[in-house]
XYZ file of C-alpha atoms in Angstrom:
110
model
C 67.916 92.248 75.950
C 64.284 91.080 75.173
C 63.242 89.596 71.884
C 60.720 91.097 69.448
C 57.267 89.657 69.935
C 54.679 89.498 67.309
C 50.985 88.748 68.195
C 48.883 87.420 65.264
C 45.168 87.004 65.649
C 42.828 85.270 63.071
C 41.554 82.053 61.818
C 44.707 81.384 59.926
C 47.131 82.778 62.496
C 49.356 79.635 62.604
C 49.901 79.482 58.910
C 50.543 83.229 58.893
C 53.007 82.971 61.640
C 54.923 80.016 59.941
C 54.977 82.290 56.734
C 56.317 85.186 58.719
C 59.082 83.078 60.368
C 60.158 81.748 56.975
C 60.953 85.307 55.669
C 64.769 85.288 54.720
C 66.568 87.000 57.578
C 64.196 86.245 60.285
C 64.837 83.665 62.887
C 62.460 82.631 65.649
C 59.682 80.490 66.847
C 56.025 80.725 67.868
C 53.532 79.518 70.566
C 49.874 79.227 70.816
C 48.834 80.907 74.013
C 47.538 78.087 76.563
C 44.072 79.591 76.851
C 43.560 79.304 73.050
C 44.400 75.658 72.764
C 42.364 72.589 73.878
C 43.616 69.135 73.210
C 45.925 70.341 70.456
C 43.235 72.357 68.642
C 43.383 76.227 68.448
C 40.252 77.672 69.841
C 40.454 81.382 69.428
C 43.160 81.406 66.603
C 46.027 83.398 67.989
C 49.690 83.041 68.057
C 52.735 84.785 69.505
C 55.900 84.704 67.421
C 59.229 85.492 68.964
C 61.833 86.901 66.656
C 65.229 86.182 68.137
C 67.406 87.119 65.242
C 67.494 89.332 62.283
C 70.062 88.914 59.602
C 70.621 91.532 56.990
C 69.151 95.061 56.823
C 66.191 95.915 58.919
C 64.626 98.003 56.253
C 64.618 95.100 53.805
C 63.151 92.850 56.352
C 60.498 95.521 57.402
C 59.409 95.611 53.755
C 59.047 91.917 53.606
C 56.943 91.996 56.968
C 54.696 94.721 55.396
C 54.372 92.736 52.258
C 53.590 89.450 54.237
C 50.918 91.415 56.236
C 49.234 92.915 53.256
C 49.030 89.442 51.517
C 47.267 87.982 54.527
C 45.142 90.953 55.417
C 43.857 91.176 51.839
C 43.380 87.320 51.611
C 45.713 87.058 48.660
C 47.082 83.888 50.155
C 43.604 82.442 50.584
C 44.119 82.832 54.432
C 42.800 85.228 56.892
C 44.344 87.246 59.833
C 42.439 89.847 61.792
C 45.209 91.854 63.671
C 48.968 91.877 64.094
C 50.819 93.664 66.828
C 54.648 93.963 66.964
C 56.208 94.628 70.389
C 59.743 95.888 70.116
C 62.682 95.106 72.501
C 62.059 98.299 74.293
C 58.282 97.569 74.714
C 57.310 99.893 71.941
C 54.041 98.568 70.190
C 52.965 98.879 66.544
C 49.640 97.594 64.997
C 50.495 96.749 61.422
C 47.130 98.080 60.147
C 48.291 101.162 58.065
C 51.927 100.868 59.211
C 54.813 101.793 56.857
C 57.876 99.972 56.374
C 59.758 102.815 58.062
C 57.598 102.460 61.222
C 58.107 98.544 61.182
C 61.860 99.187 60.737
C 61.926 101.410 63.846
C 60.301 98.724 65.903
C 62.708 96.022 64.535
C 65.725 98.323 65.287
C 64.436 99.277 68.834
């Protein structure tokens, strides 16, 4: 079974990805795509997080992911992201712009 992938774009994508993966109940890692990194410096500010495990209820985690997204999108954290796309295990895709916790839960559960 494939893992859940989360693509994050924006100037603070690395910090946002680290914050996403620090949410209680989520385990995973992230990479910076090769074409966006030169000599260890992110060029176009994008990351790909791989969520390999979810511990606890998917609805609670979906709500935390939505809260995380809104904080970064509205610059409440002082950091900026442009776009977040979640790709579920079955290949279903969801842009977090305007997504509900229920829609996020469906992707996490797929």
